Tab-separated table of C-alpha atoms and ligand atoms in Angstrom:
chain	number	residue	atom	x	y	z
A	1	MET	CA	80.068	106.762	82.115
A	2	LEU	CA	80.799	108.781	85.174
A	3	GLY	CA	77.419	107.564	86.686
A	4	GLU	CA	78.210	103.919	86.076
A	5	ARG	CA	81.759	104.165	87.578
A	6	TYR	CA	80.410	106.121	90.459
A	7	GLU	CA	77.888	103.467	91.126
A	8	LYS	CA	80.591	100.803	90.841
A	9	VAL	CA	82.749	102.544	93.467
A	10	MET	CA	79.700	102.789	95.915
A	11	GLU	CA	78.904	99.122	95.566
A	12	ARG	CA	82.615	98.158	96.138
A	13	LEU	CA	82.464	100.413	99.144
A	14	ASP	CA	79.318	98.827	100.461
A	15	ARG	CA	80.674	95.364	100.064
A	16	ALA	CA	83.825	96.391	101.841
A	17	VAL	CA	81.960	97.927	104.752
A	18	GLN	CA	80.100	94.675	105.091
A	19	ALA	CA	83.132	92.448	104.759
A	20	ALA	CA	84.821	94.564	107.518
A	21	GLY	CA	81.665	94.282	109.745
A	22	ARG	CA	81.580	98.122	109.960
A	23	LYS	CA	78.803	100.697	109.234
A	24	ARG	CA	78.724	102.683	106.149
A	25	GLU	CA	78.296	106.089	107.718
A	26	GLU	CA	81.762	105.529	109.554
A	27	ILE	CA	83.408	106.094	106.008
A	28	THR	CA	83.354	109.032	103.825
A	29	LEU	CA	84.175	108.656	100.214
A	30	ILE	CA	86.147	111.608	98.807
A	31	ALA	CA	86.013	111.843	95.157
A	32	VAL	CA	89.606	113.027	93.960
A	33	SER	CA	88.933	115.534	91.223
A	34	LYS	CA	92.610	116.668	90.685
A	35	LEU	CA	93.239	117.571	87.044
A	36	HIS	CA	89.579	117.167	85.982
A	37	PRO	CA	87.420	120.059	84.916
A	38	ALA	CA	84.728	121.674	87.075
A	39	GLU	CA	82.125	120.280	84.757
A	40	MET	CA	82.936	116.787	85.862
A	41	VAL	CA	82.858	117.682	89.324
A	42	ALA	CA	79.349	119.105	88.910
A	43	GLU	CA	78.295	115.891	87.244
A	44	VAL	CA	79.370	113.714	90.159
A	45	ALA	CA	78.012	116.142	92.681
A	46	ALA	CA	74.655	115.784	90.998
A	47	LEU	CA	74.868	112.060	91.624
A	48	GLY	CA	74.835	113.053	95.433
A	49	GLN	CA	78.617	113.153	96.030
A	50	VAL	CA	79.525	115.800	98.679
A	51	ASP	CA	83.087	115.426	99.413
A	52	PHE	CA	85.737	116.216	96.917
A	53	GLY	CA	89.661	116.037	97.066
A	54	GLU	CA	92.202	118.221	95.310
A	55	ASN	CA	96.022	118.225	95.306
A	56	TYR	CA	97.074	121.744	93.846
A	57	VAL	CA	95.886	124.706	95.779
A	58	GLN	CA	95.649	127.043	92.769
A	59	GLU	CA	93.600	124.511	90.689
A	60	ALA	CA	91.434	123.846	93.632
A	61	LEU	CA	90.618	127.409	94.322
A	62	GLU	CA	89.881	128.110	90.557
A	63	LYS	CA	87.579	125.071	90.125
A	64	ARG	CA	85.617	126.021	93.117
A	65	GLU	CA	85.181	129.594	91.809
A	66	THR	CA	84.026	128.020	88.513
A	67	LEU	CA	81.620	125.745	90.302
A	68	ASP	CA	80.273	128.711	92.313
A	69	ASN	CA	79.484	130.368	89.096
A	70	MET	CA	77.964	127.150	87.554
A	71	LEU	CA	75.811	125.830	90.273
A	72	PRO	CA	73.124	127.435	92.412
A	73	LEU	CA	74.839	128.834	95.352
A	74	GLU	CA	73.277	126.572	97.874
A	75	ARG	CA	74.626	123.548	95.901
A	76	SER	CA	78.144	124.694	95.509
A	77	ALA	CA	78.155	125.762	99.171
A	78	ALA	CA	77.095	122.341	100.260
A	79	LEU	CA	80.131	120.690	98.741
A	80	ARG	CA	83.129	119.738	101.047
A	81	TRP	CA	86.748	120.119	100.036
A	82	HIS	CA	89.849	118.179	101.071
A	83	MET	CA	93.277	119.342	100.469
A	84	ILE	CA	95.136	116.035	100.008
A	85	GLY	CA	98.341	117.275	98.167
A	86	HIS	CA	101.547	118.444	99.553
A	87	VAL	CA	101.202	122.109	100.899
A	88	GLN	CA	104.146	124.323	100.717
A	89	SER	CA	104.478	126.705	103.596
A	90	ARG	CA	104.374	129.854	101.483
A	91	LYS	CA	100.938	128.643	100.275
A	92	ALA	CA	99.435	128.476	103.727
A	93	ALA	CA	97.397	131.554	103.283
A	94	GLN	CA	95.629	130.210	100.380
A	95	VAL	CA	94.754	126.993	102.298
A	96	ALA	CA	94.005	128.271	105.785
A	97	GLY	CA	90.449	128.115	106.196
A	98	HIS	CA	89.600	127.430	102.738
A	99	PHE	CA	89.384	123.473	103.069
A	100	ASP	CA	86.973	121.507	105.275
A	101	LEU	CA	89.983	119.269	106.007
A	102	VAL	CA	93.751	119.406	105.282
A	103	HIS	CA	95.011	115.868	105.051
A	104	THR	CA	98.764	116.698	104.543
A	105	LEU	CA	100.206	118.650	107.445
A	106	ASP	CA	103.775	117.120	107.504
A	107	SER	CA	106.134	119.554	109.324
A	108	GLU	CA	106.226	122.100	112.271
A	109	ARG	CA	107.089	124.689	109.566
A	110	LEU	CA	103.785	124.132	107.834
A	111	ALA	CA	101.737	123.969	111.017
A	112	GLN	CA	103.347	127.184	112.212
A	113	ALA	CA	102.368	128.914	108.888
A	114	LEU	CA	98.870	127.537	108.827
A	115	GLU	CA	98.375	128.625	112.594
A	116	LYS	CA	99.575	132.187	111.887
A	117	ARG	CA	97.206	132.579	108.741
A	118	CYS	CA	94.209	130.982	110.671
A	119	ALA	CA	94.852	133.314	113.522
A	120	GLN	CA	94.949	136.203	111.281
A	121	ALA	CA	91.793	135.222	109.589
A	122	GLY	CA	90.122	134.096	112.906
A	123	VAL	CA	89.259	130.591	111.458
A	124	GLN	CA	89.750	126.894	112.855
A	125	GLN	CA	91.296	124.574	110.432
A	126	ARG	CA	90.798	120.718	110.889
A	127	VAL	CA	93.967	118.914	109.908
A	128	LEU	CA	95.240	115.310	109.632
A	129	ILE	CA	99.181	114.633	109.875
A	130	GLU	CA	100.346	112.681	106.837
A	131	VAL	CA	102.712	109.997	107.857
A	132	ASN	CA	105.434	108.626	105.493
A	133	VAL	CA	104.506	105.050	106.294
A	134	GLY	CA	107.143	103.580	103.616
A	135	GLU	CA	109.919	105.635	104.948
A	136	GLU	CA	110.535	106.648	101.360
A	137	SER	CA	113.150	109.590	101.123
A	138	GLN	CA	111.381	111.391	98.323
A	139	LYS	CA	107.997	111.205	99.761
A	140	SER	CA	106.279	113.827	101.698
A	141	GLY	CA	104.693	113.121	105.032
A	142	VAL	CA	106.375	113.037	108.529
A	143	ASP	CA	108.596	110.123	109.450
A	144	ARG	CA	107.123	107.713	112.070
A	145	LYS	CA	109.820	108.601	114.494
A	146	ASN	CA	108.786	112.291	114.321
A	147	LEU	CA	105.145	111.907	114.414
A	148	SER	CA	104.349	112.273	118.214
A	149	ALA	CA	106.583	115.477	118.384
A	150	LEU	CA	104.471	116.912	115.555
A	151	ALA	CA	101.437	116.057	117.052
A	152	ASP	CA	102.678	117.531	120.346
A	153	TYR	CA	103.669	120.745	118.576
A	154	VAL	CA	100.197	121.268	117.095
A	155	GLN	CA	98.356	120.467	120.332
A	156	ALA	CA	100.810	122.991	122.244
A	157	SER	CA	101.337	125.757	119.967
A	158	CYS	CA	98.654	125.730	117.331
A	159	PRO	CA	95.237	126.548	118.941
A	160	HIS	CA	93.590	127.217	115.421
A	161	LEU	CA	94.523	123.826	114.262
A	162	GLU	CA	92.236	120.980	115.134
A	163	LEU	CA	94.279	117.656	114.936
A	164	GLN	CA	91.565	115.035	113.787
A	165	GLY	CA	93.987	111.945	112.730
A	166	LEU	CA	96.291	110.619	110.314
A	167	MET	CA	96.789	110.134	106.583
A	168	CYS	CA	98.937	108.071	104.363
A	169	ILE	CA	99.946	107.105	100.798
A	170	PRO	CA	101.540	103.620	100.848
A	171	PRO	CA	104.556	102.968	98.634
A	172	VAL	CA	102.609	100.600	96.507
A	173	PHE	CA	100.107	101.731	94.230
A	174	ASP	CA	97.124	99.765	92.756
A	175	ALA	CA	98.336	96.697	94.391
A	176	GLY	CA	95.362	95.848	96.399
A	177	GLU	CA	96.178	93.844	99.386
A	178	ALA	CA	99.951	94.644	99.301
A	179	ALA	CA	98.970	98.018	100.726
A	180	ARG	CA	97.265	96.453	103.732
A	181	PRO	CA	100.326	96.349	106.225
A	182	TYR	CA	100.743	100.181	105.568
A	183	PHE	CA	97.072	100.804	106.462
A	184	ALA	CA	97.457	98.593	109.500
A	185	LEU	CA	100.590	100.535	110.575
A	186	LEU	CA	98.724	103.754	110.164
A	187	ARG	CA	95.819	102.482	112.476
A	188	THR	CA	98.574	101.485	114.984
A	189	LEU	CA	100.379	104.792	114.993
A	190	ALA	CA	96.880	106.612	115.739
A	191	GLU	CA	96.052	104.177	118.440
A	192	LYS	CA	99.458	104.760	120.084
A	193	LEU	CA	99.270	108.584	119.685
A	194	ARG	CA	95.601	108.381	121.253
A	195	SER	CA	96.895	106.380	124.399
A	196	GLU	CA	100.124	108.254	124.746
A	197	ALA	CA	98.801	111.847	124.097
A	198	GLY	CA	95.263	111.435	125.047
A	199	LEU	CA	94.020	112.813	121.712
A	200	SER	CA	90.722	111.518	120.188
A	201	LEU	CA	92.025	111.422	116.622
A	202	PRO	CA	88.864	109.920	115.153
A	203	HIS	CA	90.064	109.918	111.486
A	204	LEU	CA	92.332	107.692	109.188
A	205	SER	CA	92.456	108.950	105.678
A	206	MET	CA	93.738	105.889	103.549
A	207	GLY	CA	92.963	103.894	100.572
A	208	MET	CA	92.660	104.853	96.820
A	209	SER	CA	91.099	103.434	93.820
A	210	GLY	CA	93.299	100.164	93.701
A	211	ASP	CA	93.014	99.281	97.377
A	212	PHE	CA	90.333	101.165	99.385
A	213	GLU	CA	88.678	97.821	100.321
A	214	TRP	CA	91.887	96.990	102.408
A	215	ALA	CA	91.867	100.479	104.006
A	216	VAL	CA	88.303	99.863	105.095
A	217	MET	CA	89.219	96.650	106.628
A	218	GLU	CA	91.984	98.489	108.638
A	219	GLY	CA	89.660	101.270	109.852
A	220	ALA	CA	89.819	104.115	107.127
A	221	THR	CA	87.243	106.801	108.000
A	222	PHE	CA	88.085	108.780	104.543
A	223	VAL	CA	88.888	106.786	101.256
A	224	ARG	CA	90.287	109.044	98.384
A	225	VAL	CA	89.152	107.708	95.029
A	226	GLY	CA	90.117	109.294	91.905
A	227	THR	CA	90.579	107.238	88.791
A	228	ASP	CA	87.787	104.577	89.399
A	229	ILE	CA	85.293	107.537	89.653
A	230	PHE	CA	86.675	110.116	87.074
A	231	GLY	CA	88.526	107.874	84.701
A	232	PRO	CA	92.328	108.453	83.880
A	233	ARG	CA	93.488	111.886	84.772
A	234	PRO	CA	94.643	114.285	81.947
A	235	PRO	CA	98.382	115.030	82.343
A	236	LYS	CA	99.270	117.886	84.609
A	237	LYS	CA	100.193	121.147	82.686
A	238	THR	CA	103.356	122.515	83.699
A	239	ALA	CA	103.563	126.385	83.963
B	301	PLP	C1	95.352	111.335	93.209
B	301	PLP	C2	95.348	110.831	94.587
B	301	PLP	C3	94.383	109.944	94.839
B	301	PLP	C4	93.411	109.221	94.140
B	301	PLP	O1	94.302	108.286	93.375
B	301	PLP	P1	93.370	107.221	92.385
B	301	PLP	O2	94.430	106.140	92.185
B	301	PLP	O3	93.221	108.054	91.060
B	301	PLP	O4	92.136	106.795	93.176
B	301	PLP	C5	94.290	109.671	96.302
B	301	PLP	N1	94.991	110.184	97.334
B	301	PLP	C6	96.049	111.178	96.907
B	301	PLP	C7	96.761	111.745	97.920
B	301	PLP	C8	96.082	111.409	95.538
B	301	PLP	O5	97.145	112.322	95.308
């Protein structure tokens, strides 16, 4: 089951890359394993998958510990972990330096908290800024109008954070092409920031199970696919 689903996603990605006239190596597939057990991560890792995405700090750290105990160390150490869920500033210490890439920087407050913890630990942390592309009041992500201020803040005041690009979750889910204008918007915002602030910002994290083909068309360098690899998610346990 997992193997078949994974193969299908890889085929879709290959076709999307071709249709977009891009190179496969420009795009990293992140397998989003939130709420799924370590055993399933190990299964997908055995198929050759390297990048995994998690939404909840505690769950992610526990799962990785389980994997460290389950797999030969060189195999678990070869996996790359992405924090793709909202991070509260008070959890900064658990995040700083523990993820290959944090996709969801969305406030100066969080930047400041991560910077402080990274400085204490003596580590660099790669980050993306999450943009609230749909301007939804209940969504996390920085508003478009505050994006350049946050990018400037990171550049000027956070020497331990390496700003690598932008991330978004469009307001439409599993709606295929309907999400495309939001992907285009994120690309445009990154281009603007590159030219205005002189940043390189190589990465765009966008596209999920129902719409990643369209994200690839608009320049995604990370696509985040959960359901179409792992199947439906079990409900989140509330503590
Ligand atoms: C859960 C999640 C995904 C994966 O969504 P699917 O629709 O299951 O592919 C991708 N990105 C983020 C930020 C998520 O929270």
